[in-house]
Coordinates of C-alpha atoms in Angstrom, one line a residue:
L1 CA 0.0 -2.8 3.6
D2 CA -2.5 -0.1 2.7
V3 CA -2.9 2.0 5.8
F4 CA -5.5 4.6 6.8
L5 CA -5.7 6.8 9.9
I6 CA -9.3 6.6 11.1
K7 CA -11.5 8.9 13.1
D8 CA -10.2 8.1 16.6
G9 CA -6.5 8.1 15.6
E10 CA -6.1 4.4 15.1
L11 CA -4.2 3.0 12.1
V12 CA -5.9 0.2 10.1
V13 CA -4.9 -2.0 7.2
F14 CA -7.5 -1.8 4.4
H15 CA -7.5 -1.7 0.6
G16 CA -10.1 0.9 -0.1
A17 CA -11.3 2.4 -3.4
K18 CA -11.4 6.0 -4.5
K19 CA -14.7 7.8 -4.6
D20 CA -15.5 11.5 -4.5
G21 CA -11.8 12.3 -4.6
R22 CA -11.1 10.3 -1.4
D23 CA -9.4 7.0 -0.8
G24 CA -10.9 4.5 1.6
E25 CA -14.3 4.0 0.1
M26 CA -15.6 0.6 1.3
S27 CA -18.9 -0.4 -0.5
H28 CA -17.1 -2.6 -3.1
M29 CA -15.8 -4.9 -0.3
I30 CA -17.8 -4.2 2.9
D31 CA -21.4 -4.5 3.9
V32 CA -22.0 -0.8 4.6
A33 CA -25.8 -0.7 4.3
H34 CA -26.3 -0.3 8.1
L35 CA -23.7 2.5 8.6
G36 CA -25.9 5.4 7.8
C37 CA -22.9 7.5 7.0
P38 CA -20.4 8.0 4.1
A39 CA -18.8 4.7 3.4
H40 CA -15.2 5.8 3.8
I41 CA -13.2 4.0 6.4
Q42 CA -11.5 7.3 7.7
D43 CA -14.9 8.4 9.0
L44 CA -15.3 5.5 11.4
T45 CA -13.9 4.7 14.8
L46 CA -12.0 1.5 15.6
S47 CA -15.0 0.1 17.4
E48 CA -17.1 0.8 14.3
V49 CA -14.5 -0.7 11.9
Q50 CA -14.3 -3.9 14.0
Q51 CA -18.0 -4.4 13.4
L52 CA -17.6 -4.5 9.6
R53 CA -17.6 -7.7 7.6
H54 CA -16.4 -8.3 4.1
L55 CA -19.0 -9.0 1.4
E56 CA -18.7 -12.6 0.3
S57 CA -19.7 -11.4 -3.2
A58 CA -16.8 -8.9 -3.5
K59 CA -15.0 -9.6 -6.7
E60 CA -11.7 -8.2 -5.4
L61 CA -11.5 -10.9 -2.7
V62 CA -10.1 -13.8 -4.6
C63 CA -9.4 -16.0 -1.6
G64 CA -12.8 -17.9 -1.8
R65 CA -16.1 -17.7 0.1
E66 CA -14.9 -19.8 3.1
R67 CA -11.9 -17.6 3.7
V68 CA -14.0 -14.5 3.5
Q69 CA -16.4 -15.9 6.1
M70 CA -13.4 -16.7 8.4
S71 CA -11.5 -13.5 7.8
G72 CA -12.8 -11.7 10.9
Q73 CA -12.1 -8.0 11.5
I74 CA -10.2 -5.4 9.6
P75 CA -6.9 -5.5 11.4
T76 CA -5.0 -2.6 13.0
L77 CA -1.6 -1.8 11.6
R78 CA -0.1 -2.6 15.0
S79 CA -1.4 -6.2 15.0
V80 CA -0.1 -6.8 11.4
L81 CA 3.3 -5.3 12.1
E82 CA 3.7 -7.4 15.3
L83 CA 3.0 -10.5 13.3
C84 CA 5.4 -9.5 10.6
K85 CA 8.1 -8.9 13.2
I86 CA 7.6 -12.3 14.7
H87 CA 8.3 -13.9 11.3
G88 CA 11.1 -11.5 10.3
L89 CA 9.3 -10.1 7.3
K90 CA 10.1 -6.8 5.5
V91 CA 7.1 -4.6 5.0
T92 CA 5.9 -1.8 2.8
V93 CA 3.5 0.5 4.6
E94 CA 1.6 2.5 2.0
L95 CA 0.2 5.7 3.4
K96 CA -3.2 5.7 1.7
G97 CA -5.1 8.2 3.9
S98 CA -4.1 11.9 4.4
S99 CA -2.1 12.9 7.5
T100 CA -1.0 9.3 8.1
A101 CA 2.7 9.7 8.0
E102 CA 3.4 10.9 11.6
A103 CA 1.2 8.2 13.3
A104 CA 2.6 5.4 11.1
L105 CA 6.2 6.4 11.7
K106 CA 5.7 6.7 15.4
L107 CA 4.2 3.2 15.6
V108 CA 7.0 1.6 13.5
Q109 CA 9.5 3.3 15.9
Q110 CA 7.7 2.0 18.9
L111 CA 7.9 -1.5 17.5
E112 CA 11.6 -1.1 16.6
M113 CA 10.9 -2.0 13.0
L114 CA 12.6 0.8 11.1
D115 CA 15.0 -1.6 9.5
S116 CA 12.2 -3.7 8.2
V117 CA 9.7 -1.0 6.9
T118 CA 9.5 1.1 3.7
F119 CA 7.0 3.9 3.7
S120 CA 5.4 4.5 0.3
S121 CA 2.6 6.7 -1.0
F122 CA 1.0 8.2 -4.1
K123 CA 0.4 11.2 -1.8
H124 CA 3.9 12.6 -2.0
P125 CA 3.5 15.1 0.8
E126 CA 3.1 12.1 3.1
I127 CA 6.6 10.8 2.0
R128 CA 8.0 14.3 2.5
R129 CA 6.6 14.4 6.0
V130 CA 8.2 11.0 6.9
K131 CA 11.6 12.4 5.8
E132 CA 11.1 15.6 7.7
L133 CA 10.4 13.6 10.9
L134 CA 13.1 11.1 10.4
P135 CA 15.5 11.5 7.4
S136 CA 16.9 8.0 7.9
A137 CA 13.5 6.3 7.3
R138 CA 13.3 4.4 4.1
T139 CA 10.7 5.8 1.7
A140 CA 9.4 5.0 -1.8
A141 CA 7.6 7.3 -4.2
L142 CA 4.5 5.7 -5.9
F143 CA 3.4 6.9 -9.3
E144 CA 0.1 6.4 -11.2
S145 CA 0.0 5.3 -14.8
P146 CA 0.7 6.8 -17.2
V147 CA 3.8 7.9 -15.3
Q148 CA 4.7 11.6 -15.3
P149 CA 7.9 12.3 -17.4
N150 CA 9.8 13.8 -14.5
F151 CA 9.1 10.9 -12.1
L152 CA 12.9 10.5 -11.4
Q153 CA 13.3 14.2 -10.5
V154 CA 10.2 14.1 -8.2
T155 CA 11.6 11.0 -6.4
Q156 CA 15.0 12.7 -5.9
D157 CA 13.3 15.9 -4.6
L158 CA 11.4 13.8 -2.1
K159 CA 14.7 12.3 -1.0
A160 CA 13.1 8.8 -1.4
E161 CA 15.2 5.7 -1.9
Q162 CA 12.9 3.9 -4.2
V163 CA 10.7 4.4 -7.3
D164 CA 7.4 2.4 -7.5
L165 CA 5.8 2.2 -11.0
R166 CA 3.0 0.1 -12.4
Y167 CA 4.4 -3.1 -13.8
D168 CA 3.9 -2.1 -17.5
E169 CA 5.6 1.2 -17.0
W170 CA 9.0 -0.4 -16.4
T171 CA 11.6 -1.0 -19.1
A172 CA 15.2 -2.1 -18.8
E173 CA 16.2 1.4 -19.7
R174 CA 14.1 3.0 -17.0
V175 CA 15.5 0.6 -14.4
Q176 CA 19.0 1.4 -15.4
E177 CA 18.2 5.2 -15.3
C178 CA 17.0 4.8 -11.7
R179 CA 20.0 2.6 -10.7
S180 CA 22.4 5.2 -12.1
A181 CA 20.7 7.7 -9.8
G182 CA 21.1 5.4 -6.8
L183 CA 17.5 4.5 -6.6
A184 CA 15.9 1.1 -6.0
T185 CA 12.9 0.0 -8.2
M186 CA 9.6 -1.7 -7.5
A187 CA 6.9 -2.9 -10.0
W188 CA 3.4 -3.0 -8.6
C189 CA 0.5 -5.0 -10.2
S190 CA -2.9 -3.4 -10.3
G191 CA -4.8 -6.3 -8.6
P192 CA -7.2 -9.1 -9.5
L193 CA -9.7 -6.8 -11.2
G194 CA -7.2 -4.8 -13.2
M195 CA -5.0 -7.5 -14.9
S196 CA -4.4 -11.2 -15.4
E197 CA -1.3 -12.3 -13.4
D198 CA 0.5 -15.4 -14.6
E199 CA 4.1 -16.7 -14.9
D200 CA 4.6 -15.0 -18.3
V201 CA 3.6 -11.6 -16.9
Y202 CA 6.0 -12.1 -13.9
R203 CA 8.9 -13.2 -16.2
A204 CA 8.4 -10.1 -18.3
I205 CA 8.5 -7.9 -15.3
M206 CA 11.6 -9.7 -14.0
N207 CA 13.4 -9.3 -17.3
T208 CA 13.3 -5.5 -16.9
G209 CA 15.6 -5.9 -13.9
V210 CA 13.4 -4.3 -11.2
D211 CA 14.5 -5.0 -7.6
V212 CA 11.1 -5.7 -6.1
M213 CA 7.7 -6.9 -7.4
C214 CA 4.4 -6.3 -5.6
V215 CA 2.1 -9.1 -6.8
N216 CA -1.2 -10.8 -6.0
R217 CA -0.1 -14.4 -6.9
P218 CA 3.0 -15.1 -4.8
D219 CA 2.2 -18.8 -5.2
L220 CA 3.3 -18.8 -8.8

C-alpha cells in the first residue's frame, strides 16, 4: 500500500508518480484539470481527494474501463487496513510521502495491527523514524535499481528486518548473503508500464529463493 500524508493530516493510499523531485504526482492517473493547483496529492485535503476520479485512459490502470468507472474514491489508509484486518491479511505500508512515519505507525497501533504490518520506504529516514518511535515495529528498506553496493550495511544500520530490491537485482547469492545477516528478502516488480510479468518471470524470481514477491499479476 503506497501511503501519503495529505494536507489536513489524513493518510491516503495512492500510487503517485515522481515529478519535480516529489512523489505523489497525479496527472498520469487522475483528472486534475479542474484543480488549479500543483497536481501532487500531498497538497490536497481529504475532501478534495475524495472528489478526484481516475482517468479511464490511464495506462497504469490495467483493470479495465468498467472497473475504473466503478472504482470510486481514493481510499484512506484506515479504510483499507480495516478491510485487511477483517480478512486476516498481512500488509506492507510503503511510506511514500515525507513525514509519514509517525501518523502511519499511530494508526496501525490504534487498529492493533502491528503483527500484520511491515513499514517500508525508499525514504530511509522514514524507516529510521518508525524504529525510533517503536523499535519492535517491523520495517523493510527499499532500494532503487541499480542497487547501491552497500545496501546490506544500510539495512543493518536502519535496524530493518527486511531488504526490498527490484526483481532483477536478486540473485541466489544475494539472498543467501541477506539470510546470513538475519534479514528477510522481498522482490518488487516495477509495474504494468515497466515490465512484462508472466509465469516465467515469476519462476525466475522464485528460483533466487526470495522470501516475498510484490507482483501485479497474483492471478498467475
